[in-house]
Each structure stands twice: as C-alpha cells, then as structure tokens.
C-alpha positions as a LaTeX table, in Angstrom:
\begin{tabular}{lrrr}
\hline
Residue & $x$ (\AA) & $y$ (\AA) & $z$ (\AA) \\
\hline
Unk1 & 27.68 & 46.04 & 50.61 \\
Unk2 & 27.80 & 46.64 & 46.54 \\
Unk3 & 27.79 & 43.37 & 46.39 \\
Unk4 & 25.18 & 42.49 & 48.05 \\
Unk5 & 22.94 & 45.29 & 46.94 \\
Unk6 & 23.62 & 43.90 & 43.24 \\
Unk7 & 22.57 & 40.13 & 44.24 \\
Unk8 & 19.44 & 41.79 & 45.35 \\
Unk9 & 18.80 & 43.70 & 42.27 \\
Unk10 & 19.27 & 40.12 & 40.31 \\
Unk11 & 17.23 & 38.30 & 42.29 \\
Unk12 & 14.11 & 41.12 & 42.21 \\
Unk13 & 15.05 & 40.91 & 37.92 \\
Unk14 & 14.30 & 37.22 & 37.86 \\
Unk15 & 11.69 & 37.34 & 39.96 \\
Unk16 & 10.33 & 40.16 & 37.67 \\
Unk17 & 10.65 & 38.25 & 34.63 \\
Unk18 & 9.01 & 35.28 & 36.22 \\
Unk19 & 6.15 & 36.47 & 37.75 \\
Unk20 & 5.61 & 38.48 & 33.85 \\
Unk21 & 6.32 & 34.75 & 32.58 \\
Unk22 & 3.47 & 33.66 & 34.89 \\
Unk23 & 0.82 & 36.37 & 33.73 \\
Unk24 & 1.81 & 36.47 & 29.98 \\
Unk25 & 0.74 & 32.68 & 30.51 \\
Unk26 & $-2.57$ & 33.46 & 32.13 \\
Unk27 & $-3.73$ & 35.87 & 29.87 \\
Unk28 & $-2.89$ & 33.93 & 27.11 \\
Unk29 & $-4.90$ & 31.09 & 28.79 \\
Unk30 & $-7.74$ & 34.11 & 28.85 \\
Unk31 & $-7.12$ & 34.67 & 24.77 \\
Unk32 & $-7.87$ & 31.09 & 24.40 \\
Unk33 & $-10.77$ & 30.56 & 26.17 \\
Unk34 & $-12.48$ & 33.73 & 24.55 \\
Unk35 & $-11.48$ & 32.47 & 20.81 \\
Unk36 & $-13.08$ & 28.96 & 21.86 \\
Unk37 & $-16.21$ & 31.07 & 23.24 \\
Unk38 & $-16.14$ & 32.98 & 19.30 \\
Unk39 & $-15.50$ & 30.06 & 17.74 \\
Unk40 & $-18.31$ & 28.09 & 19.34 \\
Unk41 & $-20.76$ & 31.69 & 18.89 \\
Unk42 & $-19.70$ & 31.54 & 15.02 \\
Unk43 & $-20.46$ & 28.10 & 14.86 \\
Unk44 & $-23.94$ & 28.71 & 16.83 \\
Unk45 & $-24.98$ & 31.48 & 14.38 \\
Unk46 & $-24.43$ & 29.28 & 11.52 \\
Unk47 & $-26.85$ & 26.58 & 12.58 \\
Unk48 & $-30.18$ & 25.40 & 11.46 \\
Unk49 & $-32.66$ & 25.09 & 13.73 \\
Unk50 & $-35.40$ & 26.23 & 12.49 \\
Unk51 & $-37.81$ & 23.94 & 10.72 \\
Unk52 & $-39.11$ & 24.32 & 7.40 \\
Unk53 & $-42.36$ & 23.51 & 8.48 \\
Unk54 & $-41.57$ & 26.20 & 11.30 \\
Unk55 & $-40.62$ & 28.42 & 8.44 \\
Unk56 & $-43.29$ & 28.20 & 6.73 \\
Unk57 & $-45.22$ & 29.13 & 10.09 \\
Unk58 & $-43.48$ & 32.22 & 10.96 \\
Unk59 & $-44.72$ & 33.44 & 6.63 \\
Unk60 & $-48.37$ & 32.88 & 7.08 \\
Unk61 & $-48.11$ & 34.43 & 10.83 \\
Unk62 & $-46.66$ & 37.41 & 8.96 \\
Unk63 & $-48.87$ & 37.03 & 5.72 \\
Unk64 & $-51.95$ & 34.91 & 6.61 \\
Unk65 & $-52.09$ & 31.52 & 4.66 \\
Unk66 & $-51.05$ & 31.69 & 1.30 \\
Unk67 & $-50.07$ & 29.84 & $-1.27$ \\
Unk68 & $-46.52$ & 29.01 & $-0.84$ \\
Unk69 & $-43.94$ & 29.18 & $-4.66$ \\
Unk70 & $-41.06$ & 28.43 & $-3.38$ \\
Unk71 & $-38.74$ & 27.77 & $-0.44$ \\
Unk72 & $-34.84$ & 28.41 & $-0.13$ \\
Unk73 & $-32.02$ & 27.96 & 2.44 \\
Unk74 & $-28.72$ & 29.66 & 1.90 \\
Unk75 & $-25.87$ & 30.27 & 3.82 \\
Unk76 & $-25.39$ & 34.49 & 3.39 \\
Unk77 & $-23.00$ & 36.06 & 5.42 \\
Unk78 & $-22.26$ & 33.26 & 7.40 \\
Unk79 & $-25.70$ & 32.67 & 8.52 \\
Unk80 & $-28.26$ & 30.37 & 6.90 \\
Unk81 & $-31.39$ & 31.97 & 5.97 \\
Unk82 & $-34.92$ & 30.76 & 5.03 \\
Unk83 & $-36.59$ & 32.58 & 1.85 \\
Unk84 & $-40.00$ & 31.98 & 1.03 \\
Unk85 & $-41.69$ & 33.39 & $-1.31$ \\
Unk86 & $-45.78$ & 32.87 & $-1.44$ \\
Unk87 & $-48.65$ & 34.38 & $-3.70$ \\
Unk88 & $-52.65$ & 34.96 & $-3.64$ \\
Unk89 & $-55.38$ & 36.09 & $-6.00$ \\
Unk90 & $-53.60$ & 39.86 & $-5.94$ \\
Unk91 & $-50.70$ & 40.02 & $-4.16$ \\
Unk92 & $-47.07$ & 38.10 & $-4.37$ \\
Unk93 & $-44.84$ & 37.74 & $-0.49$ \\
Unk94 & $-41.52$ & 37.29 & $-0.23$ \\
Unk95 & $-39.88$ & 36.71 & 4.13 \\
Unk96 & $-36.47$ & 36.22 & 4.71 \\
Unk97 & $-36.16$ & 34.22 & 8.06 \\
Unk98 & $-32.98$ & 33.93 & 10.44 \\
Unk99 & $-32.61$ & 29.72 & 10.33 \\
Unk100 & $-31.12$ & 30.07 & 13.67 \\
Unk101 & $-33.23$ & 32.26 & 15.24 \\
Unk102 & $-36.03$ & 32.32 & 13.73 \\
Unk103 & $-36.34$ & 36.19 & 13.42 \\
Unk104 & $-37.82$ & 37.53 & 10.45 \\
Unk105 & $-35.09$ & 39.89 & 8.78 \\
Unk106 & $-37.46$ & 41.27 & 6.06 \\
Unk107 & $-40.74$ & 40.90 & 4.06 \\
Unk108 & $-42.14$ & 42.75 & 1.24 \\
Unk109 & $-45.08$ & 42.58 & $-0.72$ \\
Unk110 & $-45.85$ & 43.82 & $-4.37$ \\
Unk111 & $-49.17$ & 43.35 & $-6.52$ \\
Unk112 & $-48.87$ & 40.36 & $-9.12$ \\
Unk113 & $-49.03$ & 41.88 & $-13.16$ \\
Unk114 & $-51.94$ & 40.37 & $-14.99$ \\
Unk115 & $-50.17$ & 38.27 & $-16.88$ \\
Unk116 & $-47.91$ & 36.44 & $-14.02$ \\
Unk117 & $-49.18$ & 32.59 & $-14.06$ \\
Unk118 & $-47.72$ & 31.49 & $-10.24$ \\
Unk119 & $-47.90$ & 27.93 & $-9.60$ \\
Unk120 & $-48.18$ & 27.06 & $-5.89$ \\
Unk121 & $-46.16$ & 24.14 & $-4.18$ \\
Unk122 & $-47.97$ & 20.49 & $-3.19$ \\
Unk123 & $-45.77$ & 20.10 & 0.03 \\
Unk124 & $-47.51$ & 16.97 & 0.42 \\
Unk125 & $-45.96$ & 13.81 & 0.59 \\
Unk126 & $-42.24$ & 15.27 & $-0.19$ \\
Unk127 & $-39.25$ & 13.86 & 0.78 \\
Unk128 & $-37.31$ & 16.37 & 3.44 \\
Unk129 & $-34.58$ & 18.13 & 2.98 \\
Unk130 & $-32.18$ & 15.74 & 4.72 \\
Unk131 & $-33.19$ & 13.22 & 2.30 \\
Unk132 & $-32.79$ & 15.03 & $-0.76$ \\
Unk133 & $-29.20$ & 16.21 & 0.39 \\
Unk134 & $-28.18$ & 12.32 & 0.98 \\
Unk135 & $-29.56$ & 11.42 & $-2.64$ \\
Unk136 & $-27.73$ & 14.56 & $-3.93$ \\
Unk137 & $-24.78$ & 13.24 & $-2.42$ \\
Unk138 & $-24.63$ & 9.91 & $-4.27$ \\
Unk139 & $-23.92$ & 11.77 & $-7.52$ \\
Unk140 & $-21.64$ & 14.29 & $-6.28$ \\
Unk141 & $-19.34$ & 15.06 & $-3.56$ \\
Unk142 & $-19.07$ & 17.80 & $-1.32$ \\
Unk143 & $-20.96$ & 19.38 & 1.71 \\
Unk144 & $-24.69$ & 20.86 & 0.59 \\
Unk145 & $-24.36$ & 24.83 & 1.07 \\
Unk146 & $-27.85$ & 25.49 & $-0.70$ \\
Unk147 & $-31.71$ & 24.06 & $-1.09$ \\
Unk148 & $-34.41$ & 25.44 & $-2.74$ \\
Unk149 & $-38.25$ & 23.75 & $-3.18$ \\
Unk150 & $-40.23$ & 24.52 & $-5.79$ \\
Unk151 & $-42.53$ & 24.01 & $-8.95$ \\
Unk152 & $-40.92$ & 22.76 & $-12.21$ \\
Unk153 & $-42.80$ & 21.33 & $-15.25$ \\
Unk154 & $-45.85$ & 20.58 & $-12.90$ \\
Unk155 & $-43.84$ & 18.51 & $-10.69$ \\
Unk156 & $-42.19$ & 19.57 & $-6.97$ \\
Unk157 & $-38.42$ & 19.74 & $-7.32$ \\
Unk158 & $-35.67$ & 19.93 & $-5.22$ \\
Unk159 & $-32.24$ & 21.69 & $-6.11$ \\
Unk160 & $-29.23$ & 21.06 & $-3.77$ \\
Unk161 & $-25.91$ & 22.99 & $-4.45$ \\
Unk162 & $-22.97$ & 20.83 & $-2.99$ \\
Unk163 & $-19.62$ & 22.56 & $-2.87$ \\
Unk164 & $-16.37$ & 20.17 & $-2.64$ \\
Unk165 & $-13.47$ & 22.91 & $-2.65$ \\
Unk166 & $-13.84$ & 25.20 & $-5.26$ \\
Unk167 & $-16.23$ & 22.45 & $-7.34$ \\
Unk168 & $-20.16$ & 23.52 & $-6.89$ \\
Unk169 & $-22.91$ & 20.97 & $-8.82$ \\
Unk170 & $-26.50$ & 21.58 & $-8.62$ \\
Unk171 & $-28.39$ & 18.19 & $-7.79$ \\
Unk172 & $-32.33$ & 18.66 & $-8.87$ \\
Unk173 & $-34.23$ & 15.75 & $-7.58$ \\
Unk174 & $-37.93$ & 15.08 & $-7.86$ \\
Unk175 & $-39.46$ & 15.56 & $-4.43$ \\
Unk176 & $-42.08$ & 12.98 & $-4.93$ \\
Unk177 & $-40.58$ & 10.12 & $-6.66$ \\
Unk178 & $-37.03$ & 10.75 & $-5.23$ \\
Unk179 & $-35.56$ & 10.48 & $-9.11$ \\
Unk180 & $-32.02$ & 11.87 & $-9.62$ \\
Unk181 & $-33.70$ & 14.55 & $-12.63$ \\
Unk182 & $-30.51$ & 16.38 & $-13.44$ \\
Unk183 & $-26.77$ & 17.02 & $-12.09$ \\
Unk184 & $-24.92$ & 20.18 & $-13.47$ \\
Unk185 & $-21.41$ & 21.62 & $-12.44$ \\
Unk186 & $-19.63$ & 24.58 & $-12.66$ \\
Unk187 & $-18.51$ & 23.28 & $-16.20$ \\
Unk188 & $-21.56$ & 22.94 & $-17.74$ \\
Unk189 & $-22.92$ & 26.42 & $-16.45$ \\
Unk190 & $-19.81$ & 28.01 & $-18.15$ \\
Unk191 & $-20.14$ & 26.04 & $-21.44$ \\
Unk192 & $-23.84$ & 27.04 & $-21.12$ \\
Unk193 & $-23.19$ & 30.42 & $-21.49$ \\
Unk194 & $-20.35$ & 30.40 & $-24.12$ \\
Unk195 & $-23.03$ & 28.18 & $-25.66$ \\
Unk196 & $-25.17$ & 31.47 & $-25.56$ \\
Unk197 & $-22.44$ & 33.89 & $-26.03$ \\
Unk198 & $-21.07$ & 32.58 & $-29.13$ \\
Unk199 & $-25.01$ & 32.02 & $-30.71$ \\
Unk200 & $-25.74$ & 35.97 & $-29.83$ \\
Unk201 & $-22.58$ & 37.11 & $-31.47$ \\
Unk202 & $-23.46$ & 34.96 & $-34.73$ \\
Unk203 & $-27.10$ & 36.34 & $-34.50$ \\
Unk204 & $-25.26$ & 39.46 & $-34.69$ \\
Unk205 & $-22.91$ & 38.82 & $-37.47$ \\
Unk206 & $-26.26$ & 37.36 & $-39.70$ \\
Unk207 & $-28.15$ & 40.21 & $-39.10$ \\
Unk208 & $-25.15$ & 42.55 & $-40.12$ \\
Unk209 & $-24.33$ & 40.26 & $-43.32$ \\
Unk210 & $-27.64$ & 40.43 & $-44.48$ \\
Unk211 & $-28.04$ & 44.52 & $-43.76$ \\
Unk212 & $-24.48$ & 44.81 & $-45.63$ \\
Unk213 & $-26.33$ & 42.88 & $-49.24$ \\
Unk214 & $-29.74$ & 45.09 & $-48.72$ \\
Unk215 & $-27.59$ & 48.58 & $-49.03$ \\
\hline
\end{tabular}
C-alpha cells in the first residue's frame, strides 16, 4: 500500500513540474510579446512624421505668420523634436514641436533688443532635408542624428550632424546650390578650442609681462 501511495506521490511531482514547465513557457511567451509591443512603441516614438512644412504650420497657428530664423530637428530624449524659432518687427518665437506627434511641447516669446539684426529664411526653392542628408553622406559616414536650416553669410544653409559610433561631423551644405560648404569632426572642434585656449592663456601671459615692466 506504501508502495503504491509513493508511486502516486511521484507521478503527481512530475506532473507538477510539468505542468510549471508548461506555464513558465507561456508566460515567457507573454514577456516576449510585450518587449516586441515596447520595442515597436520605442521605435514609434522615435519617428518622424511630421513635415517640416507641417512644422512650420503648427508655429504660425500658434504665432500668426512670421518670419521664420531658423529650423532644427534633434533627437532629445529619444524623441525627435522640431525647433523653430521665428521673429517680427517686436517680438522673437521660439516652438518646440513633438516630430511624431505633432504636439507642441513649449513656446515662448521675448521682445527683440534694439540692436538684434534677425535675418529671416528664403525657404524657397531649397533642397529638403532628405536630400541634404544623402549629400552629407557622401563626405562622411554615419546615420544623420541632427538638421538645422538657417541663414549664414546671406545664403540658406543646411547643417547635418552624422554620428558613425562615437565619430560625429557636421556637414553644412548650401540649400540652394546643393555645394558641399564645409565638413568638420569631432577633431577639428577640439583643436578649435585648444586653438582658443592656448591664444587666451598667451593674451594673458602678454598682458601680465607687460604690467610686470610698467611697475
């Protein structure tokens, strides 16, 4: 009877541990599907589908038409966001627009000092954005993580920032004539400022020489 008591406790064990088997399996199945659902949301959020043209909408619905400075997409916190920053006789606007949404996260306003000289934007004939990224792209590698549109020496520029690993170069490209105007990396941003370091500490080092012959 012991016996057979014990074969029964065995066989209720394995059929324990199997039927666990079975639901550790299922709701790992469960785990899966949700990270795909996260995965696909985190992907979704960190889309563009807003328009710069629509962009430029949802500023003068905010602001009325104004003159329009410059125009920026970034990726920030894992979401790309418009910024675009506009001006008047008075007044200078700044919105900051969800790409993917199209919500307006914030605007702000402030009056323009006398002496500010704003230059607005000729958005026509440009090349788009798409187009300046691909001519970016044939003088550096990498995936563009950055735009920005705006004035520069009287002419409409475009700036791309393409990032291949740790390696970020700035493309600027003329929006009209679609010339290649400038490439800079990382490099020449740090030499840059050395550049300027080093020329403020010997500024510094002049101007204490010649103090130290005076007294």
């Amino acid at each position: 009877m012991r016996t057979n008591i014990k074969r029964l406790s065995l066989g209720a064990a394995v059929l324990g541990l199997a039927l666990g088997g079975t639901s550790l399996t299922l709701i790992n199945q469960a785990q899966a599907s949700t990270g795909g659902q996260a995965t696909e949301q985190t992907q979704t959020s960190n889309s563009i589908n807003l328009s710069q043209s629509d962009a430029i909408n949802k500023f003068n619905e905010k602001y009325g038409s104004k003159s329009i400075k410059e125009i920026e997409l970034k990726n920030k916190k894992n979401k790309y966001i418009y910024e675009i920053e506009g001006f008047d006789s008075e007044k200078e606007y700044k919105v900051k627009i969800d790409a993917s949404s199209g919500k307006i996260l914030k605007a702000n306003s402030e009056n323009l000092d006398a002496d500010d000289k704003e230059e607005a934007l000729d958005l026509n004939g440009l090349i788009s954005r798409r187009e300046a990224t691909k001519l970016a792209q044939t003088k550096a590698s990498g995936k563009a993580v950055k735009w920005s549109l705006e004035m520069d020496d009287q002419q409409p520029v475009w700036k791309v920032e393409l990032k291949d690993g740790n390696k970020e170069t700035e493309v600027k490209i003329d929006a009209k004539s679609q010339k290649i105007l400038k490439t800079k990396t990382d490099e020449d941003k740090k030499d840059k400022k050395d550049s300027e370091k080093k020329d403020q500490v010997a500024h510094k080092e002049n101007k204490t020489s010649k103090e130290d012959k005076n007294n």
